[in-house]
C-alpha cells in the first residue's frame, strides 16, 4: 500500500497554531505589546479600531529588525530569544516560542515596518494569510510598527465567535493594563477609534497604578515588601474598606509576567480574613520574583498560567507578607502572630541547607517512657525538619526487625520522610509494619516495589485519582453532597456568571447544591463530599479561568474540563507534606485508576527504577 502520511503545509500548520495563540483581538494586542517590550522599547503605542476587529496596531521605538530578520520573523518557531531547550529554564523575555507573528500572519492581513538605528532605510512587508504580498525598502523611524487588519478574515467561524465590541475592547484593555502594570519604566499610550484612552508616562509602580486606576487609588494602597530565599514580593494591596464587589483590581505578576492563580489569590483572601465584608474582593497589585528555574511557563500558549515547583510555600509566604503589611499599617486591629510554624521554613532555608544534620543517638533515650515521648514529639514538630528525621531513623535501627537489604539502603540514603514521629510512638503496632513509602522534598512519594522503587509526583498522581472520581460522578450523575451548615454566598461578574451558568448542571452532578443562581449571586447549600467549604471559591475561580483559557473547538467537553479543573484545584500541592497513611493511600488509589500512568493533562505521574538500574550505577 502507498504511504499515506504527509507533512502539513506550513500555512495549514500556522493556522492550527493560530487557533491556540490567537483567541481574540486581545491576544494579538498582547503578543505585539510583549514583542515591543522584548525589543527594548521605551515608548509603546497601541492603536485599536472597532475593538480590534478592524485594526490592531502596535508602534514601538525598540531595536527594530534587519530586512532578513523581518522576513524570518513570520516563520513558525523563528525566534531570536532562545537558542536551545536549555534556555527555556532561564527565560527573561516574554516570548520564546516564535509562534506569535507566524500565527497572526496566517489569519489576518499584516503590515510590518521596521528599521534599526544604524540603518538609513527600513523594511516594509505585507502578508495576508501567510502569503507574502509585498516586501520593499521604506522610510520609517527606528523601531517597529506592526499593523494587523481583518483578523480571522479566512476563518469565518472564529470571526463569528467574537463577542460584542464592548466585550472585546474590555479584553484588550485588560491586556493593556497587565502589560503596562508589569513595566512602569516604559511609556504606554492607547488609542481607540481615534481618541486617546490611556496616556501612561514612565513612572514608578505606585504612580503607574494610580495613572491606570485613577488618583483615588493612591490613598488606598498599602505597600507589601518581603524578601525570602525563595520568593521576593513587592507591590500593594488595597485597604480592606476599599475592597470591591468585583475582581477587576487583582493582579499577580511573576517575573514581570501577568499570571492568574486562584490558589495564590486564595492565600491573599485568607490574609484578609475577618477584615472584609462577605462577597467583596481585596484589591492587589503584587510582583513576585522567583528563580526562573523554579517555574514552568511553557504550559499554555497564552502563558497566563505558571506552574511553580513549590506552590505551597509561596502560598504561606504570600499570606504572611500581606498579613504583616496590613498589621504594620494598622489595618488589622489584632494580629495573630501565633502562626503556623511551617511559615518559618522559608526564612530558615539557607541555614537549613548549610548545616548538615548530624546523627546523634541518645543512648539513654527510651521511646516508651511517656514523658520523654512528649518532649521528643514537640521537638519533632519544630521547624527543624531534617535533623529529627535522621534521629528517629537512627532510633529505628535495632527496634525494627531487620528489613530486606533494599529497605536498609533506603534509610541510609536518607530519603526525606515524614516527621510523623508522634504517631510512630503512639501506635506500637506501626513499629512492626515496614515503611514502604517515603516523601521526598514534599513533592515526590517514593514507594518500594518488588523490582526496586517507584517515584510518584504527588500532585499529578492525586490529580489523576480525583479526576477519575469526578468523571465517574459526572457520568453516573449521582454524586454525594455534604450539606453546609450555613449557605455560602458568592458574588461574580456577569461574564463569570455566564460561564458558571453553562456548567451549572455539571456542577450539580459533582455534588454542588445551589439555592440561588441569579444575576451575580450564587448561594451554595451543598458541596461535593470531601470538598472543604474553604476551597469552594478557589474551585469556581479556577474553573472560570480554565474555561476562559480553553480554545473553543469541537473536542471541547464541559464535563471533562470541569473534572480536570476540580482535580487541579483539590489535588495535594507540591510542597505539601502528607502523612505516611496518606502516602500509602495515594499510591493505592493511583493504581486503582484506569489510566494511572498519566495525569489528566497527560503528564507522567510516576517513574520506576529497578534494583538493576541501581546496580549499574554502583559499579
Ligand atoms: P517570539 O516573541 O516568541 O520570539 P514572535 O513570533 O512573537 O516570537 O516574534 C518572532 C521574532 O520577531 C522575535 O523573536 C523577534 O526577534 C522579532 N520581533 C517581533 N516583534 C518585534 C519588535 N516589535 N521589534 C523587534 N523585533 C521583533
Ligand atoms: Mg512574541
Coordinates of C-alpha atoms and ligand atoms in Angstrom, one line a residue:
X1 CA 0.0 0.0 0.0
X2 CA 1.1 3.5 -0.6
X3 CA 2.4 5.7 2.2
X4 CA -0.3 7.9 3.5
X5 CA 1.3 10.2 6.0
X6 CA 2.2 13.7 4.7
X7 CA 3.6 16.7 6.4
X8 CA 1.1 19.6 6.7
X9 CA 1.9 22.5 4.5
X10 CA 3.2 25.4 6.6
X11 CA 0.2 27.7 6.1
X12 CA -2.1 25.0 7.5
X13 CA 0.2 24.3 10.4
X14 CA 0.3 28.0 11.1
X15 CA -3.5 28.2 11.1
X16 CA -3.7 25.4 13.5
X17 CA -1.2 27.0 15.8
X18 CA -3.0 30.3 15.4
X19 CA -6.1 28.7 17.0
X20 CA -4.0 28.2 20.1
X21 CA -2.3 31.6 20.2
X22 CA -4.9 33.9 18.9
X23 CA -8.3 33.6 20.5
X24 CA -9.5 37.1 20.0
X25 CA -8.2 40.6 19.2
X26 CA -6.9 41.0 22.7
X27 CA -4.5 38.1 22.2
X28 CA -2.9 39.9 19.2
X29 CA -2.6 43.1 21.2
X30 CA -0.9 41.1 24.0
X31 CA 1.6 39.4 21.7
X32 CA 2.5 42.6 19.9
X33 CA 3.0 44.6 23.1
X34 CA 5.2 41.9 24.5
X35 CA 7.3 41.8 21.4
X36 CA 7.9 45.5 21.7
X37 CA 8.9 45.1 25.3
X38 CA 11.3 42.3 24.4
X39 CA 12.7 44.7 21.7
X40 CA 13.7 47.1 24.5
X41 CA 11.2 49.8 23.5
X42 CA 10.9 52.9 25.8
X43 CA 7.6 54.1 24.3
X44 CA 4.9 51.8 23.0
X45 CA 1.7 52.8 21.3
X46 CA -1.4 50.6 20.8
X47 CA -3.9 51.8 18.3
X48 CA -7.2 49.9 18.0
X49 CA -10.3 50.3 15.8
X50 CA -13.7 48.7 16.4
X51 CA -12.4 46.8 19.4
X52 CA -9.6 45.3 17.3
X53 CA -11.9 43.7 14.8
X54 CA -10.8 46.2 12.1
X55 CA -7.4 47.2 13.3
X56 CA -4.8 46.5 16.0
X57 CA -1.5 48.3 15.6
X58 CA 1.5 48.5 17.9
X59 CA 4.3 51.0 17.3
X60 CA 7.5 50.9 19.3
X61 CA 10.9 52.6 19.4
X62 CA 12.7 49.4 20.1
X63 CA 15.7 47.9 18.4
X64 CA 13.9 47.0 15.1
X65 CA 14.8 44.2 12.7
X66 CA 17.1 43.8 9.7
X67 CA 15.5 43.0 6.4
X68 CA 16.3 39.3 6.8
X69 CA 15.0 39.1 10.3
X70 CA 11.9 40.9 9.4
X71 CA 11.2 38.3 6.8
X72 CA 12.2 35.4 9.1
X73 CA 10.0 36.7 12.0
X74 CA 6.9 35.4 10.2
X75 CA 8.3 31.8 10.0
X76 CA 7.0 29.4 12.6
X77 CA 9.4 28.7 15.5
X78 CA 11.5 31.6 14.3
X79 CA 12.7 33.4 17.5
X80 CA 15.7 35.4 18.5
X81 CA 15.0 34.7 22.1
X82 CA 16.1 31.2 22.8
X83 CA 18.7 29.0 21.1
X84 CA 18.3 25.7 22.8
X85 CA 15.9 23.8 25.1
X86 CA 18.1 24.7 28.0
X87 CA 17.3 28.4 27.6
X88 CA 13.7 27.7 28.4
X89 CA 14.7 27.3 32.0
X90 CA 16.1 30.8 32.3
X91 CA 13.7 32.9 30.4
X92 CA 13.9 36.6 30.7
X93 CA 11.8 37.5 27.7
X94 CA 8.1 37.4 27.2
X95 CA 8.1 35.5 24.0
X96 CA 10.1 32.4 23.3
X97 CA 8.0 30.2 21.1
X98 CA 8.4 32.1 17.9
X99 CA 4.8 31.4 17.1
X100 CA 3.0 34.7 17.5
X101 CA 3.8 36.5 14.3
X102 CA 3.5 33.4 12.1
X103 CA 0.2 32.6 13.7
X104 CA -1.2 36.1 13.4
X105 CA 0.0 36.4 9.8
X106 CA -1.8 33.2 9.0
X107 CA -5.2 34.6 9.9
X108 CA -5.1 38.3 9.2
X109 CA -3.7 41.0 6.9
X110 CA -0.4 42.1 8.4
X111 CA 1.8 45.1 7.6
X112 CA 5.3 45.3 9.2
X113 CA 7.5 48.3 9.1
X114 CA 10.8 48.1 10.9
X115 CA 14.2 49.8 11.0
X116 CA 17.3 49.5 13.1
X117 CA 19.1 52.6 14.4
X118 CA 22.2 52.3 12.3
X119 CA 20.3 51.9 9.0
X120 CA 19.1 54.7 6.8
X121 CA 16.1 52.8 5.4
X122 CA 13.9 50.2 6.8
X123 CA 11.8 47.3 5.6
X124 CA 8.1 47.0 4.7
X125 CA 6.5 43.6 4.5
X126 CA 2.9 42.8 3.7
X127 CA 1.4 39.4 4.4
X128 CA -2.1 38.0 4.0
X129 CA -2.9 34.5 5.3
X130 CA 0.8 33.5 5.4
X131 CA 1.3 34.7 1.9
X132 CA 3.9 37.5 1.3
X133 CA 2.2 40.1 -0.9
X134 CA 4.9 42.7 -0.9
X135 CA 8.4 43.4 0.5
X136 CA 10.2 46.7 -0.1
X137 CA 12.6 49.2 1.3
X138 CA 10.9 52.0 3.0
X139 CA 11.3 55.2 5.0
X140 CA 10.3 54.6 8.6
X141 CA 11.5 55.7 12.1
X142 CA 13.8 53.4 14.2
X143 CA 11.7 50.7 15.8
X144 CA 8.8 48.6 14.6
X145 CA 5.2 49.1 13.6
X146 CA 3.0 46.1 13.3
X147 CA -0.4 46.6 11.8
X148 CA -3.0 43.8 12.0
X149 CA -6.2 44.1 9.9
X150 CA -9.2 41.9 9.3
X151 CA -8.4 39.4 11.9
X152 CA -9.9 35.9 11.2
X153 CA -10.7 37.0 7.6
X154 CA -10.2 33.4 6.5
X155 CA -11.8 31.6 9.4
X156 CA -15.4 32.9 9.4
X157 CA -16.3 30.6 12.3
X158 CA -13.8 32.2 14.6
X159 CA -14.9 35.7 13.4
X160 CA -18.5 34.9 14.3
X161 CA -17.4 33.7 17.7
X162 CA -16.2 37.1 18.6
X163 CA -18.3 38.9 21.2
X164 CA -19.7 42.5 21.1
X165 CA -17.3 45.4 20.7
X166 CA -17.7 46.2 24.3
X167 CA -16.6 42.8 25.5
X168 CA -13.7 42.6 23.0
X169 CA -12.5 46.1 23.9
X170 CA -12.7 45.2 27.6
X171 CA -10.3 42.2 26.9
X172 CA -7.9 44.4 25.0
X173 CA -7.9 47.0 27.8
X174 CA -7.3 44.2 30.3
X175 CA -4.2 43.0 28.4
X176 CA -3.0 46.6 28.0
X177 CA -3.3 47.1 31.8
X178 CA -1.5 43.9 32.6
X179 CA 1.4 44.8 30.3
X180 CA 1.6 48.4 31.4
X181 CA 1.5 47.4 35.1
X182 CA 4.3 45.0 34.7
X183 CA 6.5 47.7 33.1
X184 CA 6.1 51.1 34.7
X185 CA 9.5 52.1 33.3
X186 CA 8.1 52.1 29.8
X187 CA 5.7 54.8 28.4
X188 CA 2.5 53.4 27.1
X189 CA -0.3 55.0 25.0
X190 CA -3.5 53.6 23.8
X191 CA -6.0 55.0 21.3
X192 CA -9.4 53.6 20.4
X193 CA -11.3 54.8 17.3
X194 CA -9.1 57.8 17.1
X195 CA -9.3 59.0 20.7
X196 CA -6.8 58.6 23.4
X197 CA -7.8 56.1 26.1
X198 CA -4.6 55.9 28.1
X199 CA -1.5 58.0 28.4
X200 CA 0.9 56.5 30.8
X201 CA 4.2 58.2 31.2
X202 CA 7.3 56.4 32.5
X203 CA 7.0 56.3 36.3
X204 CA 7.3 54.3 39.4
X205 CA 5.0 51.4 40.3
X206 CA 2.7 53.3 42.6
X207 CA 2.3 56.1 40.0
X208 CA 1.6 53.6 37.3
X209 CA -1.2 52.0 39.3
X210 CA -2.7 55.5 40.0
X211 CA -2.4 56.5 36.4
X212 CA -4.4 53.5 35.3
X213 CA -7.0 53.2 38.1
X214 CA -7.4 56.9 39.0
X215 CA -6.0 59.2 41.6
X216 CA -8.4 58.0 44.3
X217 CA -6.5 54.7 44.3
X218 CA -3.5 56.4 45.8
X219 CA -4.9 56.6 49.4
X220 CA -6.0 53.0 49.4
X221 CA -2.7 51.3 48.6
X222 CA -0.7 49.6 51.3
X223 CA 2.8 48.6 50.4
X224 CA 3.8 44.9 50.6
X225 CA 7.5 44.1 50.6
X226 CA 9.1 40.8 51.5
X227 CA 12.3 39.1 50.5
X228 CA 13.0 35.5 51.3
X229 CA 15.3 32.9 49.9
X230 CA 12.7 31.5 47.6
X231 CA 10.5 34.5 46.8
X232 CA 10.6 38.2 46.6
X233 CA 7.3 40.1 46.9
X234 CA 6.8 43.8 46.2
X235 CA 3.7 45.8 45.4
X236 CA 0.5 46.9 47.0
X237 CA -2.7 45.6 48.5
X238 CA -5.8 47.7 48.9
X239 CA -7.1 48.7 52.3
X240 CA -9.9 46.4 53.3
X241 CA -12.5 49.2 53.4
X242 CA -11.9 49.8 49.7
X243 CA -12.5 46.2 48.7
X244 CA -14.5 45.8 45.6
X245 CA -17.5 43.7 44.7
X246 CA -15.7 42.5 41.5
X247 CA -12.3 41.1 40.9
X248 CA -11.1 43.7 38.4
X249 CA -8.3 45.0 40.5
X250 CA -6.4 41.9 41.2
X251 CA -3.0 41.5 39.6
X252 CA -0.2 39.0 40.1
X253 CA 3.0 39.3 38.2
X254 CA 5.6 36.6 38.3
X255 CA 9.0 37.8 37.0
X256 CA 7.1 40.6 35.2
X257 CA 4.6 38.4 33.6
X258 CA 0.9 38.6 34.4
X259 CA -0.5 35.4 35.7
X260 CA -3.7 34.1 37.1
X261 CA -3.6 31.9 40.1
X262 CA -6.7 31.1 42.0
X263 CA -4.6 29.3 44.5
X264 CA -2.4 32.3 45.3
X265 CA -5.5 34.6 45.2
X266 CA -6.9 32.4 47.9
X267 CA -3.8 33.0 50.0
X268 CA -4.4 36.8 49.9
X269 CA -8.1 36.3 50.7
X270 CA -7.1 34.3 53.7
X271 CA -4.7 37.1 54.8
X272 CA -7.7 39.5 54.7
X273 CA -9.9 37.1 56.6
X274 CA -12.1 38.9 59.1
X275 CA -11.3 42.3 57.7
X276 CA -13.7 42.4 54.8
X277 CA -17.4 42.1 54.2
X278 CA -18.6 38.9 52.6
X279 CA -18.7 39.0 48.9
X280 CA -16.1 41.6 48.5
X281 CA -12.7 41.1 47.0
X282 CA -9.4 42.6 48.0
X283 CA -7.5 44.8 45.6
X284 CA -3.9 43.8 44.9
X285 CA -1.0 44.6 42.6
X286 CA 1.7 42.2 43.5
X287 CA 5.0 41.4 41.8
X288 CA 6.5 38.1 42.7
X289 CA 10.1 37.3 41.8
X290 CA 11.2 33.7 41.8
X291 CA 14.1 31.8 40.4
X292 CA 13.1 31.2 36.7
X293 CA 14.3 27.6 37.2
X294 CA 11.5 27.0 39.7
X295 CA 8.7 27.8 37.4
X296 CA 7.3 26.2 34.3
X297 CA 5.6 28.7 31.9
X298 CA 5.6 26.5 28.9
X299 CA 2.3 25.2 29.9
X300 CA -0.2 27.0 27.7
X301 CA 0.5 29.2 24.7
X302 CA -1.4 32.2 26.2
X303 CA 1.0 31.8 29.1
X304 CA -1.2 33.3 31.9
X305 CA -0.7 30.1 33.9
X306 CA 2.5 29.1 35.5
X307 CA 3.4 26.0 37.4
X308 CA 5.5 26.6 40.5
X309 CA 7.8 24.0 41.9
X310 CA 6.6 24.8 45.4
X311 CA 3.2 26.4 45.4
X312 CA 2.6 25.5 49.0
X313 CA 5.5 27.6 50.3
X314 CA 4.6 30.5 48.1
X315 CA 1.1 30.4 49.5
X316 CA 2.4 30.6 53.0
X317 CA 4.9 33.4 52.4
X318 CA 2.4 35.5 50.5
X319 CA -0.2 35.2 53.1
X320 CA 2.1 36.1 55.9
X321 CA 3.6 39.0 54.0
X322 CA 0.2 40.5 53.2
X323 CA -0.9 40.0 56.8
X324 CA 2.2 41.6 58.0
X325 CA 1.6 44.7 55.8
X326 CA -2.0 45.0 56.9
X327 CA -0.8 44.8 60.5
X328 CA 2.1 47.3 60.1
X329 CA -0.2 49.9 58.6
X330 CA -2.6 49.4 61.5
X331 CA -5.3 48.0 59.3
X332 CA -5.7 44.7 61.1
X333 CA -6.6 45.6 64.7
X334 CA -5.4 42.4 66.3
X335 CA -2.9 40.2 64.6
X336 CA -2.5 36.6 65.2
X337 CA 1.2 36.2 65.5
X338 CA 0.8 32.6 66.6
X339 CA 1.3 31.5 63.2
X340 CA 1.8 28.2 61.6
X341 CA 5.4 27.1 62.1
X342 CA 5.6 25.9 58.6
X343 CA 5.6 29.6 57.6
X344 CA 9.0 30.0 59.1
X345 CA 10.6 27.3 57.0
X346 CA 11.5 29.6 54.0
X347 CA 13.2 32.0 56.3
X348 CA 15.5 29.3 57.6
X349 CA 16.1 28.0 54.1
X350 CA 19.7 29.0 54.0
X351 CA 20.6 27.7 57.4
X352 CA 18.8 24.5 56.8
X353 CA 20.9 23.8 53.8
X354 CA 24.2 24.8 55.3
X355 CA 24.1 22.7 58.4
X356 CA 24.3 19.1 57.6
X357 CA 22.2 17.2 60.0
X358 CA 24.2 15.2 62.4
X359 CA 23.1 11.8 63.6
X360 CA 23.2 11.7 67.4
X361 CA 22.0 8.6 69.1
X362 CA 20.7 9.3 72.5
X363 CA 21.6 6.0 74.1
X364 CA 19.7 6.7 77.3
X365 CA 16.6 7.5 75.5
X366 CA 13.7 5.2 75.9
X367 CA 10.9 5.9 73.4
X368 CA 8.4 4.0 75.5
X369 CA 8.8 6.3 78.5
X370 CA 5.8 8.6 78.5
X371 CA 7.2 12.0 79.4
X372 CA 10.1 11.8 77.1
X373 CA 8.0 10.9 74.2
X374 CA 6.2 14.1 74.7
X375 CA 9.4 16.1 74.6
X376 CA 10.5 14.3 71.5
X377 CA 7.3 14.9 69.7
X378 CA 7.4 18.5 70.5
X379 CA 10.9 18.8 69.1
X380 CA 9.9 16.8 66.1
X381 CA 7.2 19.3 65.2
X382 CA 9.6 22.2 65.4
X383 CA 10.8 23.8 62.2
X384 CA 14.0 21.8 62.0
X385 CA 12.7 19.1 60.0
X386 CA 15.7 17.3 58.7
X387 CA 17.6 16.8 62.0
X388 CA 14.9 14.9 63.8
X389 CA 14.2 12.8 60.8
X390 CA 17.6 11.3 60.9
X391 CA 17.3 11.0 64.7
X392 CA 14.2 8.9 64.6
X393 CA 15.5 6.9 61.8
X394 CA 18.5 6.0 63.9
X395 CA 16.2 5.1 66.7
X396 CA 14.6 2.8 64.4
X397 CA 17.7 0.7 64.0
X398 CA 17.5 -2.2 66.3
X399 CA 13.9 -1.8 67.2
X400 CA 12.7 -2.9 63.9
X401 CA 13.3 -6.5 62.9
X402 CA 15.9 -6.1 60.2
X403 CA 14.2 -5.4 56.9
X404 CA 15.4 -6.5 53.5
X405 CA 18.7 -5.3 52.1
X406 CA 16.9 -2.7 49.9
X407 CA 15.0 -1.2 52.7
X408 CA 18.1 -0.6 54.8
X409 CA 19.7 1.0 51.8
X410 CA 16.9 3.4 51.6
X411 CA 17.2 4.7 55.1
X412 CA 20.9 5.1 54.7
X413 CA 20.5 7.3 51.6
X414 CA 18.2 9.2 53.9
X415 CA 15.2 9.9 51.8
X416 CA 13.4 12.7 53.5
X417 CA 10.5 11.2 55.2
X418 CA 7.6 12.5 57.3
X419 CA 8.4 13.7 60.7
X420 CA 5.4 11.8 61.8
X421 CA 7.0 10.6 65.0
X422 CA 4.1 11.0 67.4
X423 CA 2.0 8.5 65.6
X424 CA 5.0 6.2 65.4
X425 CA 5.2 6.1 69.1
X426 CA 1.5 6.3 69.8
X427 CA 0.9 3.1 68.0
X428 CA 3.1 0.2 68.9
X429 CA 1.8 -1.8 66.0
X430 CA 3.2 0.6 63.5
X431 CA 6.6 -0.2 64.7
X432 CA 6.2 -3.6 63.3
X433 CA 4.7 -2.6 59.9
X434 CA 7.5 -1.8 57.5
X435 CA 7.6 1.6 56.0
X436 CA 7.1 1.3 52.3
X437 CA 6.5 4.9 51.3
X438 CA 8.6 8.0 51.8
X439 CA 8.0 11.6 50.9
X440 CA 10.9 13.4 49.2
X441 CA 11.1 17.2 49.3
X442 CA 7.3 17.3 49.9
X443 CA 7.0 16.7 46.2
X444 CA 7.6 13.0 45.4
X445 CA 6.4 9.9 47.0
X446 CA 8.8 7.0 46.9
X447 CA 7.4 3.6 47.2
X448 CA 9.3 0.4 47.4
X449 CA 8.2 -2.2 44.9
X450 CA 9.3 -5.7 44.2
X451 CA 11.8 -4.8 41.4
X452 CA 13.1 -1.7 43.1
X453 CA 11.3 1.6 43.6
X454 CA 8.7 3.8 42.2
X455 CA 8.6 7.6 42.4
X456 CA 5.3 9.4 42.1
X457 CA 4.7 13.1 41.5
X458 CA 2.3 13.6 44.4
X459 CA 0.4 16.5 42.7
X460 CA -0.1 14.8 39.4
X461 CA -0.9 11.4 40.9
X462 CA -3.5 12.9 43.1
X463 CA -5.0 14.8 40.2
X464 CA -5.4 11.6 38.3
X465 CA -7.2 10.0 41.3
X466 CA -9.6 12.9 41.8
X467 CA -10.2 13.3 38.1
X468 CA -11.4 9.8 37.6
X469 CA -13.5 10.1 40.7
X470 CA -15.2 13.3 39.4
X471 CA -15.7 11.8 35.9
X472 CA -17.4 8.9 37.4
X473 CA -19.8 11.1 39.4
X474 CA -20.4 13.3 36.3
X475 CA -21.4 10.4 34.1
X476 CA -23.3 8.4 36.7
X477 CA -25.0 11.6 37.8
X478 CA -25.5 10.6 41.3
X479 CA -22.9 12.3 43.4
X480 CA -23.0 12.5 47.1
X481 CA -23.2 16.0 48.6
X482 CA -22.5 17.2 52.0
X483 CA -24.8 19.8 53.4
X484 CA -23.3 23.1 54.5
X485 CA -24.3 24.4 57.9
X486 CA -24.8 27.9 56.5
X487 CA -25.3 28.6 52.9
X488 CA -22.2 30.0 51.2
X489 CA -22.9 33.2 49.3
X490 CA -20.5 34.1 46.4
X491 CA -20.6 37.0 44.0
X492 CA -19.3 37.0 40.5
X493 CA -19.2 39.4 37.5
X494 CA -21.8 38.9 34.8
X495 CA -19.2 37.3 32.4
X496 CA -18.2 34.9 35.1
X497 CA -21.8 34.1 35.8
X498 CA -22.4 33.3 32.2
X499 CA -19.6 30.7 32.3
X500 CA -20.9 29.2 35.5
X501 CA -24.4 29.1 34.2
X502 CA -23.2 26.8 31.3
X503 CA -21.6 24.5 33.8
X504 CA -24.3 24.6 36.4
X505 CA -25.8 21.2 35.6
X506 CA -22.4 19.5 35.6
X507 CA -21.5 21.1 38.8
X508 CA -24.7 19.7 40.3
X509 CA -23.7 16.3 39.1
X510 CA -20.4 16.5 41.1
X511 CA -22.4 17.3 44.2
X512 CA -22.9 21.0 44.3
X513 CA -26.3 22.2 45.5
X514 CA -27.3 25.7 44.6
X515 CA -30.2 27.5 46.4
X516 CA -29.7 30.8 44.5
X517 CA -28.2 31.2 41.0
X518 CA -29.3 34.6 39.8
X519 CA -27.9 37.8 38.4
X520 CA -24.4 37.9 40.0
X521 CA -25.1 35.9 43.1
X522 CA -24.6 32.2 43.8
X523 CA -25.7 30.6 47.1
X524 CA -24.4 27.2 47.8
X525 CA -26.0 24.8 50.3
X526 CA -24.2 21.6 49.5
X527 CA -20.8 20.7 48.2
X528 CA -19.3 17.5 46.8
X529 CA -18.1 15.2 49.5
X530 CA -14.5 15.7 50.5
X531 CA -14.5 19.3 49.2
X532 CA -13.8 21.6 52.1
X533 CA -16.0 24.7 52.2
X534 CA -12.9 26.9 52.2
X535 CA -11.9 25.6 48.8
X536 CA -15.2 26.3 47.1
X537 CA -14.3 29.7 45.9
X538 CA -10.9 28.5 44.6
X539 CA -12.6 25.7 42.7
X540 CA -15.1 28.0 41.0
X541 CA -12.5 30.7 40.2
X542 CA -10.1 28.1 38.8
X543 CA -12.9 26.7 36.7
X544 CA -13.8 30.2 35.3
X545 CA -10.2 30.8 34.4
X546 CA -9.8 27.4 32.8
X547 CA -12.9 28.0 30.7
X548 CA -11.6 31.4 29.7
X549 CA -8.3 29.8 28.6
X550 CA -9.9 27.0 26.8
X551 CA -9.9 27.3 23.0
X552 CA -13.4 26.5 21.9
X553 CA -13.3 23.7 19.4
X554 CA -15.2 20.5 18.6
X555 CA -13.4 18.5 21.2
X556 CA -14.5 20.8 23.9
X557 CA -16.2 18.9 26.7
X558 CA -17.5 20.9 29.6
X559 CA -17.7 17.7 31.7
X560 CA -14.1 16.9 31.1
X561 CA -12.9 20.4 31.7
X562 CA -14.9 20.5 35.0
X563 CA -13.3 17.3 36.2
X564 CA -9.8 18.4 35.2
X565 CA -10.3 21.8 36.8
X566 CA -11.6 20.5 40.0
X567 CA -9.0 17.9 40.3
X568 CA -6.3 20.5 39.7
X569 CA -7.7 22.7 42.5
X570 CA -8.1 20.0 45.0
X571 CA -5.0 17.8 44.4
X572 CA -2.3 17.8 47.1
X573 CA 0.1 20.6 46.2
X574 CA 3.7 20.3 45.6
X575 CA 5.4 21.4 48.8
X576 CA 2.7 19.9 51.0
X577 CA 3.8 17.3 53.4
X578 CA 1.5 14.3 53.8
X579 CA 1.4 11.5 56.4
X580 CA 2.5 8.0 55.7
X581 CA -1.0 6.8 55.7
X582 CA -2.0 9.4 53.1
X583 CA 1.1 8.5 51.0
X584 CA 0.1 4.8 51.0
X585 CA -3.4 5.6 50.2
X586 CA -2.4 7.8 47.3
X587 CA -0.2 5.1 45.9
X588 CA -3.0 2.5 46.2
X589 CA -5.7 4.8 44.7
X590 CA -3.5 5.7 41.8
X591 CA -3.1 2.1 40.8
X592 CA -6.8 1.6 41.1
X593 CA -7.3 4.2 38.4
X594 CA -8.0 3.3 34.8
X595 CA -5.0 5.3 33.5
X596 CA -2.6 5.6 36.3
X597 CA 0.4 6.5 34.2
X598 CA -0.5 10.0 33.2
X599 CA -2.2 13.0 34.9
X600 CA -5.4 14.4 33.4
X601 CA -3.2 16.8 31.4
X602 CA -1.1 13.9 30.1
X603 CA 1.9 14.4 32.2
X604 CA 3.8 11.4 33.6
X605 CA 2.6 10.5 37.1
X606 CA 5.3 8.1 38.2
X607 CA 8.6 6.6 37.1
X608 CA 10.2 3.3 38.3
X609 CA 13.8 2.4 39.0
X610 CA 14.8 -1.2 39.3
X611 CA 17.5 -2.7 41.5
X612 CA 19.3 -3.4 38.3
X613 CA 19.3 0.3 37.5
X614 CA 20.9 0.9 40.9
X615 CA 23.4 -1.9 40.4
X616 CA 24.5 -0.3 37.2
X617 CA 25.1 2.9 39.0
X618 CA 27.1 1.3 41.8
X619 CA 29.8 -0.2 39.5
Ligands
LIG1 P1 8.8 35.2 20.0 O1 8.4 36.6 20.6 O2 8.2 34.1 20.7 O3 10.3 35.1 19.7 P2 7.3 36.1 17.7 O4 6.6 35.4 16.6 O5 6.4 37.0 18.6 O6 8.1 35.1 18.5 O7 8.4 37.1 17.1 C1 9.4 36.5 16.3 C2 10.7 37.3 16.3 O8 10.5 38.5 15.6 C3 11.2 37.7 17.7 O9 12.0 36.7 18.3 C4 11.9 39.0 17.4 O10 13.3 38.7 17.1 C5 11.2 39.6 16.2 N1 10.3 40.7 16.6 C6 9.0 40.6 16.7 N2 8.4 41.7 17.1 C7 9.5 42.6 17.2 C8 9.6 44.0 17.5 N3 8.5 44.8 17.8 N4 10.8 44.6 17.5 C9 11.9 43.9 17.2 N5 11.9 42.5 16.9 C10 10.7 41.9 16.9
LIG2 MG1 6.5 37.3 20.8

